[in-house]
Coordinates of C-alpha atoms and ligand atoms in Angstrom, one line a residue:
X1 CA 0.0 0.0 0.0
X2 CA 1.3 3.4 -0.9
X3 CA 0.2 6.8 0.2
X4 CA 0.6 9.8 -2.1
X5 CA 3.7 10.7 -0.1
X6 CA 5.1 7.3 -0.7
X7 CA 4.6 7.7 -4.5
X8 CA 6.6 10.9 -4.3
X9 CA 9.3 8.9 -2.5
X10 CA 9.1 6.2 -5.0
X11 CA 9.7 8.7 -7.7
X12 CA 13.0 9.6 -6.1
X13 CA 13.9 6.0 -5.7
X14 CA 13.2 5.2 -9.3
X15 CA 15.5 8.0 -10.3
X16 CA 18.3 5.6 -9.9
X17 CA 16.9 3.2 -12.5
X18 CA 16.8 3.8 -16.2
X19 CA 13.1 3.5 -16.4
X20 CA 11.0 4.6 -19.3
X21 CA 9.2 7.1 -17.2
X22 CA 12.4 8.8 -16.0
X23 CA 13.8 8.7 -19.5
X24 CA 10.7 10.7 -20.7
X25 CA 11.0 13.1 -17.8
X26 CA 14.7 13.7 -18.8
X27 CA 13.8 14.3 -22.4
X28 CA 11.2 16.9 -21.5
X29 CA 13.6 18.6 -19.2
X30 CA 15.6 19.8 -22.1
X31 CA 12.9 21.9 -23.8
X32 CA 11.8 23.1 -20.4
X33 CA 15.3 24.4 -19.6
X34 CA 15.7 25.9 -23.1
X35 CA 12.2 27.4 -23.5
X36 CA 10.9 28.3 -20.1
X37 CA 11.4 31.9 -19.2
X38 CA 11.3 32.2 -15.4
X39 CA 13.3 35.4 -15.3
X40 CA 11.2 37.4 -17.8
X41 CA 8.4 39.4 -16.2
X42 CA 5.2 38.5 -18.0
X43 CA 1.6 39.1 -17.2
X44 CA 0.5 35.5 -16.6
X45 CA -2.0 35.8 -19.5
X46 CA 0.0 38.0 -21.8
X47 CA 0.5 37.3 -25.5
X48 CA 4.3 36.9 -24.9
X49 CA 3.7 34.1 -22.4
X50 CA 1.2 32.4 -24.6
X51 CA 3.8 32.3 -27.5
X52 CA 6.3 30.7 -25.2
X53 CA 3.8 28.2 -24.0
X54 CA 2.8 27.3 -27.5
X55 CA 6.4 26.8 -28.5
X56 CA 7.0 24.6 -25.4
X57 CA 3.8 22.6 -26.1
X58 CA 5.0 22.0 -29.6
X59 CA 8.4 20.7 -28.5
X60 CA 6.9 18.5 -25.8
X61 CA 4.4 17.0 -28.3
X62 CA 7.2 16.3 -30.8
X63 CA 9.3 14.5 -28.1
X64 CA 6.3 12.5 -27.1
X65 CA 5.7 11.5 -30.7
X66 CA 9.4 10.5 -31.0
X67 CA 9.1 8.3 -27.8
X68 CA 5.9 6.8 -29.3
X69 CA 7.8 5.9 -32.4
X70 CA 10.6 4.3 -30.4
X71 CA 8.0 2.1 -28.7
X72 CA 6.4 1.2 -32.0
X73 CA 9.8 0.2 -33.3
X74 CA 10.4 -1.8 -30.1
X75 CA 7.1 -3.6 -30.6
X76 CA 8.0 -4.4 -34.2
X77 CA 11.3 -5.9 -33.1
X78 CA 9.4 -8.1 -30.7
X79 CA 7.1 -9.2 -33.5
X80 CA 10.1 -10.1 -35.6
X81 CA 11.7 -12.1 -32.8
X82 CA 14.5 -9.6 -32.3
X83 CA 13.5 -8.1 -29.0
X84 CA 16.9 -7.1 -27.7
X85 CA 17.8 -5.2 -30.9
X86 CA 15.6 -2.2 -30.7
X87 CA 16.9 1.3 -30.1
X88 CA 14.6 1.7 -27.1
X89 CA 16.3 -1.4 -25.5
X90 CA 19.7 0.3 -26.0
X91 CA 18.4 3.5 -24.4
X92 CA 16.4 1.9 -21.6
X93 CA 17.9 -1.6 -21.0
X94 CA 15.3 -2.5 -18.3
X95 CA 12.4 -2.0 -20.7
X96 CA 10.1 -5.0 -21.2
X97 CA 7.5 -6.0 -23.7
X98 CA 4.6 -3.8 -24.6
X99 CA 1.2 -5.6 -25.1
X100 CA -0.3 -2.7 -27.0
X101 CA 0.8 0.5 -28.7
X102 CA 1.0 3.6 -26.5
X103 CA -0.5 6.7 -27.9
X104 CA 1.8 9.0 -26.1
X105 CA 1.5 12.2 -28.2
X106 CA -2.3 12.3 -27.9
X107 CA -2.0 11.4 -24.2
X108 CA 0.3 14.3 -23.7
X109 CA -2.2 16.6 -25.4
X110 CA -5.0 15.3 -23.2
X111 CA -3.0 15.6 -20.0
X112 CA -1.7 19.1 -20.9
X113 CA -5.3 20.1 -21.2
X114 CA -5.9 18.8 -17.7
X115 CA -2.6 19.9 -16.0
X116 CA -1.3 22.8 -18.1
X117 CA 2.2 21.3 -18.1
X118 CA 3.5 23.4 -21.0
X119 CA 2.3 26.6 -19.4
X120 CA 4.5 26.2 -16.4
X121 CA 7.6 28.4 -16.2
X122 CA 9.1 27.3 -12.9
X123 CA 8.2 23.6 -12.5
X124 CA 9.5 21.2 -15.1
X125 CA 7.4 18.2 -16.2
X126 CA 7.4 16.0 -13.2
X127 CA 7.4 12.2 -12.7
X128 CA 3.7 12.4 -11.8
X129 CA 3.0 14.3 -15.1
X130 CA 4.7 11.5 -17.0
X131 CA 3.0 8.8 -15.0
X132 CA -0.4 10.2 -15.9
X133 CA 0.6 10.7 -19.5
X134 CA 1.6 7.1 -19.8
X135 CA -1.6 6.0 -18.1
X136 CA -3.6 8.0 -20.7
X137 CA -1.4 6.6 -23.5
X138 CA -2.1 3.1 -22.3
X139 CA -5.9 3.6 -22.2
X140 CA -5.8 5.1 -25.7
X141 CA -3.7 2.2 -26.8
X142 CA -6.1 -0.3 -25.4
X143 CA -9.1 1.4 -26.8
X144 CA -7.7 1.9 -30.3
X145 CA -5.6 -1.1 -31.0
X146 CA -7.2 -3.7 -28.8
X147 CA -10.2 -3.9 -26.4
X148 CA -10.6 -4.1 -22.7
X149 CA -12.1 -7.4 -21.8
X150 CA -10.7 -7.7 -18.2
X151 CA -9.9 -5.0 -15.7
X152 CA -8.1 -6.1 -12.5
X153 CA -7.8 -3.9 -9.5
X154 CA -5.5 -3.8 -6.5
X155 CA -7.3 -3.2 -3.2
X156 CA -5.6 -0.8 -0.8
X157 CA -5.0 2.7 -2.1
X158 CA -6.5 1.7 -5.5
X159 CA -10.1 1.0 -4.5
X160 CA -10.1 2.4 -1.0
X161 CA -7.7 4.2 1.4
X162 CA -4.8 2.2 3.0
X163 CA -6.3 -0.4 5.4
X164 CA -9.8 0.9 4.8
X165 CA -12.9 -0.9 3.4
X166 CA -15.0 -0.4 0.2
X167 CA -18.0 1.4 1.6
X168 CA -21.3 1.9 -0.3
X169 CA -20.6 5.6 -0.9
X170 CA -17.4 4.9 -2.8
X171 CA -17.6 6.5 -6.3
X172 CA -15.7 3.6 -7.8
X173 CA -18.8 1.3 -7.4
X174 CA -21.0 2.7 -10.3
X175 CA -17.9 2.6 -12.5
X176 CA -17.2 -1.1 -11.8
X177 CA -20.9 -1.9 -12.3
X178 CA -20.6 -0.1 -15.6
X179 CA -17.7 -2.3 -16.7
X180 CA -19.8 -5.4 -15.8
X181 CA -22.8 -4.1 -17.6
X182 CA -20.7 -3.7 -20.7
X183 CA -19.8 -7.4 -20.5
X184 CA -16.3 -6.8 -19.3
X185 CA -14.8 -8.9 -16.5
X186 CA -13.5 -7.6 -13.3
X187 CA -10.9 -9.1 -10.9
X188 CA -10.0 -7.8 -7.5
X189 CA -6.3 -8.9 -7.2
X190 CA -5.2 -8.0 -3.7
X191 CA -2.4 -9.2 -1.5
X192 CA -4.8 -9.3 1.4
X193 CA -4.9 -13.0 2.0
X194 CA -7.8 -14.7 3.8
X195 CA -9.1 -18.2 3.3
X196 CA -12.7 -17.3 4.2
X197 CA -15.2 -15.3 2.2
X198 CA -16.6 -13.3 5.2
X199 CA -13.3 -11.5 5.5
X200 CA -13.4 -10.3 1.9
X201 CA -17.0 -9.4 2.3
X202 CA -15.9 -7.2 5.2
X203 CA -13.4 -5.4 3.0
X204 CA -15.5 -5.2 -0.2
X205 CA -19.1 -5.0 1.2
X206 CA -20.1 -1.8 -0.6
X207 CA -19.2 -3.2 -4.0
X208 CA -20.5 -6.8 -3.5
X209 CA -23.8 -5.6 -2.1
X210 CA -24.2 -3.2 -5.1
X211 CA -23.6 -6.1 -7.5
X212 CA -26.0 -8.3 -5.5
X213 CA -28.8 -5.6 -5.4
X214 CA -28.4 -4.5 -9.1
X215 CA -31.5 -5.0 -11.2
X216 CA -29.8 -4.0 -14.4
X217 CA -26.9 -6.6 -14.3
X218 CA -27.9 -10.0 -15.7
X219 CA -27.0 -13.2 -13.7
X220 CA -24.2 -13.8 -16.2
X221 CA -22.8 -10.3 -15.8
X222 CA -22.8 -10.7 -12.1
X223 CA -20.6 -13.8 -12.6
X224 CA -18.1 -11.4 -14.2
X225 CA -16.5 -10.4 -10.9
X226 CA -14.1 -12.5 -8.9
X227 CA -11.7 -11.9 -6.0
X228 CA -8.1 -13.2 -6.1
X229 CA -6.6 -12.9 -2.6
X230 CA -3.1 -13.4 -1.3
X231 CA -1.8 -12.2 -4.7
X232 CA -2.5 -15.6 -6.4
X233 CA -3.6 -17.9 -3.6
X234 CA -7.3 -17.8 -2.9
X235 CA -10.0 -17.4 -5.5
X236 CA -13.6 -16.4 -4.8
X237 CA -16.5 -16.1 -7.3
X238 CA -19.6 -13.9 -6.9
X239 CA -22.5 -15.8 -5.4
X240 CA -25.9 -14.2 -5.5
X241 CA -27.3 -16.6 -2.9
X242 CA -24.6 -16.3 -0.3
X243 CA -25.0 -13.9 2.7
X244 CA -21.4 -12.9 2.1
X245 CA -21.8 -12.7 -1.7
X246 CA -18.8 -14.8 -2.4
X247 CA -18.0 -18.5 -2.6
X248 CA -14.5 -20.0 -2.3
X249 CA -13.4 -21.7 -5.5
X250 CA -11.2 -24.9 -4.8
X251 CA -7.7 -24.6 -6.1
X252 CA -8.0 -27.7 -8.4
X253 CA -10.6 -25.7 -10.4
X254 CA -8.3 -22.8 -11.3
X255 CA -4.6 -23.5 -10.7
X256 CA -2.5 -22.8 -13.8
X257 CA -0.5 -25.7 -15.0
X258 CA 2.8 -24.2 -13.8
X259 CA 1.3 -23.5 -10.4
X260 CA 0.4 -27.2 -10.0
X261 CA 4.2 -27.8 -9.7
X262 CA 4.4 -25.7 -6.5
X263 CA 5.2 -28.3 -3.9
X264 CA 3.7 -27.9 -0.4
X265 CA 7.2 -28.8 1.1
X266 CA 8.7 -26.0 -0.9
X267 CA 6.0 -23.5 0.2
X268 CA 6.7 -24.4 3.9
X269 CA 10.4 -24.1 3.4
X270 CA 10.3 -20.8 1.7
X271 CA 7.9 -19.3 4.3
X272 CA 10.1 -20.7 7.2
X273 CA 13.1 -19.0 5.6
X274 CA 11.2 -15.7 5.1
X275 CA 9.9 -15.9 8.6
X276 CA 13.3 -16.3 10.2
X277 CA 14.6 -13.3 8.1
X278 CA 11.7 -11.2 9.2
X279 CA 12.2 -12.1 12.8
X280 CA 15.9 -11.2 12.6
X281 CA 15.0 -7.9 11.0
X282 CA 12.4 -7.2 13.7
X283 CA 15.1 -7.8 16.4
X284 CA 18.0 -6.0 14.6
X285 CA 15.9 -2.9 13.7
X286 CA 14.0 -3.0 16.9
X287 CA 10.7 -3.0 15.0
X288 CA 7.5 -2.4 17.1
X289 CA 6.0 -5.3 15.2
X290 CA 4.6 -8.8 15.5
X291 CA 5.1 -11.7 13.1
X292 CA 2.1 -13.2 11.4
X293 CA 2.4 -16.6 9.8
X294 CA -0.3 -17.7 7.4
X295 CA -0.8 -20.7 5.1
X296 CA 0.6 -18.9 2.0
X297 CA 2.2 -15.8 3.5
X298 CA 4.3 -14.4 6.4
X299 CA 4.5 -10.8 7.4
X300 CA 5.5 -8.3 10.1
X301 CA 2.8 -5.8 11.2
X302 CA 2.9 -3.0 13.8
X303 CA 1.5 -3.6 17.2
X304 CA -0.5 -1.1 19.2
X305 CA -1.2 1.1 16.2
X306 CA 2.4 2.5 15.9
X307 CA 3.9 3.3 12.6
X308 CA 7.1 1.6 11.4
X309 CA 9.3 4.1 9.6
X310 CA 9.8 4.0 5.9
X311 CA 13.5 3.1 6.0
X312 CA 12.9 0.2 8.4
X313 CA 10.2 -1.2 6.1
X314 CA 12.3 -0.9 3.0
X315 CA 15.3 -2.4 4.8
X316 CA 13.1 -5.3 5.9
X317 CA 11.8 -5.9 2.4
X318 CA 15.3 -5.9 0.9
X319 CA 16.7 -8.2 3.5
X320 CA 14.0 -10.8 3.2
X321 CA 13.9 -10.6 -0.6
X322 CA 17.7 -11.0 -0.7
X323 CA 17.7 -13.9 1.7
X324 CA 15.0 -15.9 -0.1
X325 CA 16.4 -15.0 -3.6
X326 CA 19.7 -16.5 -2.7
X327 CA 18.2 -19.8 -1.4
X328 CA 17.6 -22.8 -3.6
X329 CA 13.9 -22.9 -2.7
X330 CA 13.7 -19.2 -3.8
X331 CA 14.8 -20.3 -7.3
X332 CA 12.1 -23.0 -7.5
X333 CA 9.1 -21.0 -6.3
X334 CA 7.9 -17.5 -7.2
X335 CA 7.3 -15.2 -4.3
X336 CA 6.7 -11.5 -3.6
X337 CA 8.2 -9.5 -0.7
X338 CA 6.6 -6.1 -0.5
X339 CA 6.3 -3.0 1.7
X340 CA 2.6 -2.5 2.5
X341 CA 3.0 1.0 3.8
X342 CA 3.0 0.0 7.4
X343 CA 3.8 -3.7 7.2
X344 CA 6.0 -6.1 5.2
X345 CA 4.6 -9.3 3.7
X346 CA 6.0 -12.2 1.8
X347 CA 3.5 -14.1 -0.3
X348 CA 3.8 -17.2 -2.3
X349 CA 3.3 -16.3 -6.0
X350 CA 2.7 -12.7 -7.1
X351 CA 0.2 -10.6 -9.0
X352 CA 1.4 -11.7 -12.4
X353 CA 0.1 -15.2 -11.4
X354 CA -3.0 -13.6 -9.9
X355 CA -3.8 -11.7 -13.1
X356 CA -3.1 -14.8 -15.2
X357 CA -5.5 -16.9 -13.1
X358 CA -8.2 -14.3 -13.7
X359 CA -7.5 -14.4 -17.5
X360 CA -7.7 -18.2 -17.5
X361 CA -10.8 -18.2 -15.3
X362 CA -12.7 -16.1 -17.8
X363 CA -11.8 -18.3 -20.7
X364 CA -8.3 -17.2 -21.7
X365 CA -8.3 -13.4 -22.0
X366 CA -5.2 -12.0 -23.8
X367 CA -2.7 -9.7 -21.9
X368 CA -3.4 -7.1 -24.6
X369 CA -7.0 -7.0 -23.5
X370 CA -6.3 -6.9 -19.8
X371 CA -5.7 -3.8 -17.7
X372 CA -4.4 -4.0 -14.1
X373 CA -4.8 -0.9 -12.0
X374 CA -2.6 -0.5 -8.9
X375 CA -0.5 1.8 -6.8
X376 CA 2.6 -0.3 -6.3
X377 CA 4.9 -0.1 -9.3
X378 CA 8.4 0.3 -7.9
X379 CA 10.6 -2.6 -8.9
X380 CA 11.8 -3.1 -5.3
X381 CA 9.3 -3.7 -2.6
X382 CA 6.1 -3.3 -4.7
X383 CA 3.5 -6.0 -5.6
X384 CA 1.5 -4.5 -8.5
X385 CA 4.7 -4.2 -10.5
X386 CA 4.6 -7.9 -11.2
X387 CA 1.3 -7.6 -13.0
X388 CA 3.2 -5.9 -15.8
X389 CA 4.3 -9.3 -16.9
X390 CA 0.8 -10.5 -17.5
X391 CA -1.2 -7.4 -18.6
X392 CA -1.1 -3.8 -19.5
X393 CA -1.1 -1.6 -16.4
X394 CA -2.0 1.8 -15.0
X395 CA -0.2 3.3 -12.0
X396 CA -2.5 5.4 -9.8
X397 CA -1.7 7.2 -6.6
X398 CA -5.1 7.3 -4.9
X399 CA -8.6 5.9 -5.1
X400 CA -9.7 9.2 -6.6
X401 CA -7.3 8.7 -9.5
X402 CA -8.8 5.2 -10.1
X403 CA -12.2 6.8 -10.5
X404 CA -10.8 9.4 -12.9
X405 CA -9.0 6.7 -14.8
X406 CA -12.1 4.6 -15.3
X407 CA -14.0 7.6 -16.6
X408 CA -11.1 8.3 -19.0
X409 CA -11.2 4.7 -20.1
X410 CA -14.9 5.1 -20.8
X411 CA -14.3 8.1 -23.0
X412 CA -11.4 6.5 -24.8
X413 CA -13.4 3.3 -25.5
X414 CA -16.5 5.4 -26.5
X415 CA -14.5 7.5 -29.0
X416 CA -12.4 4.8 -30.6
Ligands
LIG501 P1 -3.3 -4.7 -1.6 O1 -2.8 -3.3 -1.6 O2 -4.7 -4.9 -1.9 O3 -2.4 -5.6 -2.4 O4 -3.1 -5.2 0.0 C1 -1.9 -5.3 0.7 C2 -2.1 -5.3 2.2 O5 -2.9 -6.4 2.6 C3 -0.9 -5.5 3.0 O6 -0.2 -4.3 3.1 C4 -1.4 -6.0 4.3 O7 -1.7 -5.0 5.2 C5 -2.6 -6.8 3.9 N1 -2.5 -8.2 4.1 C6 -3.4 -9.0 4.8 N2 -3.1 -10.3 4.6 C7 -2.0 -10.4 3.8 C8 -1.3 -11.5 3.2 O8 -1.5 -12.7 3.5 N3 -0.3 -11.2 2.4 C9 0.0 -9.9 2.1 N4 -0.7 -8.8 2.5 C10 -1.7 -9.1 3.4
LIG502 MG1 -2.3 -1.3 -3.0

C-alpha cells in the first residue's frame, strides 16, 4: 500500500533506475530548460507568455511522438523475434515487452489540457505528469488497438484508502458496475490473504452488495466479478445466494499448469526462511512489530497502532527478498516480498500469477485486452509491478485517481 507521499518517495527511488518514465522526464527537461522563461516578467495571461507556452507545447508534443515511435519500433522488433535489438532497448535496458501500442503524443495533449504542463515556467514536467501521460497513453492504446475485456484492481490505495474498506458511498462502485454491464470482466487482485469469504465481504461489502442488489446486471454479468486474494492464492467467485456474496473456488478448479508444480514442502520451506529473516530484522531494527504466519504468507505488522518508519520497512523488504532469492527454494518458487505501507509481507506467488488466473478463469483473455490498475509499481518492494508481466497496467496514486482513470477509459473506448 502506498500513500501519495510514498509515491513521491518512489519517484525519487526510481530516479536511480533507467526507467522509461524517467527517460521521458529527462527528455522533457531539455525543452523546459531551453524554452521556459522564469526570469522574464510576464503578465500571466499575456501574449508573450502564450507564445512561449505554444512553443514549449510544440516541443513537448514532438518529443512524445518520438518516444511513441521508439516504442512502436520496439514492438516491431518483438514481433520479428529480435526483442533485444531495438533502439529503445539500448536507451532503456530494463524496458520490457509492450502488449499494446502507447498513444503518447495524444495522451500528452490530453493531460496538458488537464494539467497545463506546457504553461509552467518554474516547475518542469514531473514524474507524476509523465506517470499520468503514460496511463492515458495506455488507455488510448487499449481502446484503439485492442479492447478491454478484463480489468483487475489492486485493493488498498487503489479502490479504498490504505487499510480501509470499500463502503457503499465509494464512487468507484458505479464505475465497476458499468464495466460489468458492458460485459467486461473484473478481478480484485489483492495481496490481502484470507481463506474465508466473510473477511473479503468485510473489506469489499459496498461493491459486493451493489452487484447483488443491481437489477440491471444479468445473472451472467454478475458472474463477471471475482476476487483473487493473497496475490495468487485464494479465489472467490460472486454468489448471489450467499450472505457474504462470495464462494470459495477450490484450487483444483483454477490452478494454472505451472502452479500445480508448486510443492507444499517448498512452500513451507520458503515461508520458514522468510519468517526467520523477518524475525531477525524485527530484532535487529527493533521494530515495534509482531510476526504473522499464514498458510501462504508471512508478514510483520505493527503492534499497538504504531507506525514503522519507511526506512525500516524498506530495509526489511530488501533483507528478506535477498535472503529468499539466494536460497535454492527461492529459485524454485515465485514469491513476492513487499512493503505494504505499514507492514511487510512475503506471499507465495505474485500478482502476475493472480492476473493470469483471472485471465484463464474467464476463458483465456489475452494480456493485450487486460488492464491492471494498482498503486505499487516500484521494482523493489512493490507488488503491482509484477502484474506488468501479464497485462497492461495503469499506475494510480489514490482511489480518486482510479475513479478518474475509469472515466477516462470510458471516454477512450467510446470515441475509438
Ligand atoms: P493490496 O494493496 O490490496 O495488495 O493489499 C496489501 C495489504 O494487505 C498489505 O499491506 C497487508 O496490510 C494486507 N494483508 C493481509 N493479509 C495479507 C497477506 O496474506 N499477504 C499480504 N498482505 C496481506
Ligand atoms: Mg495497493
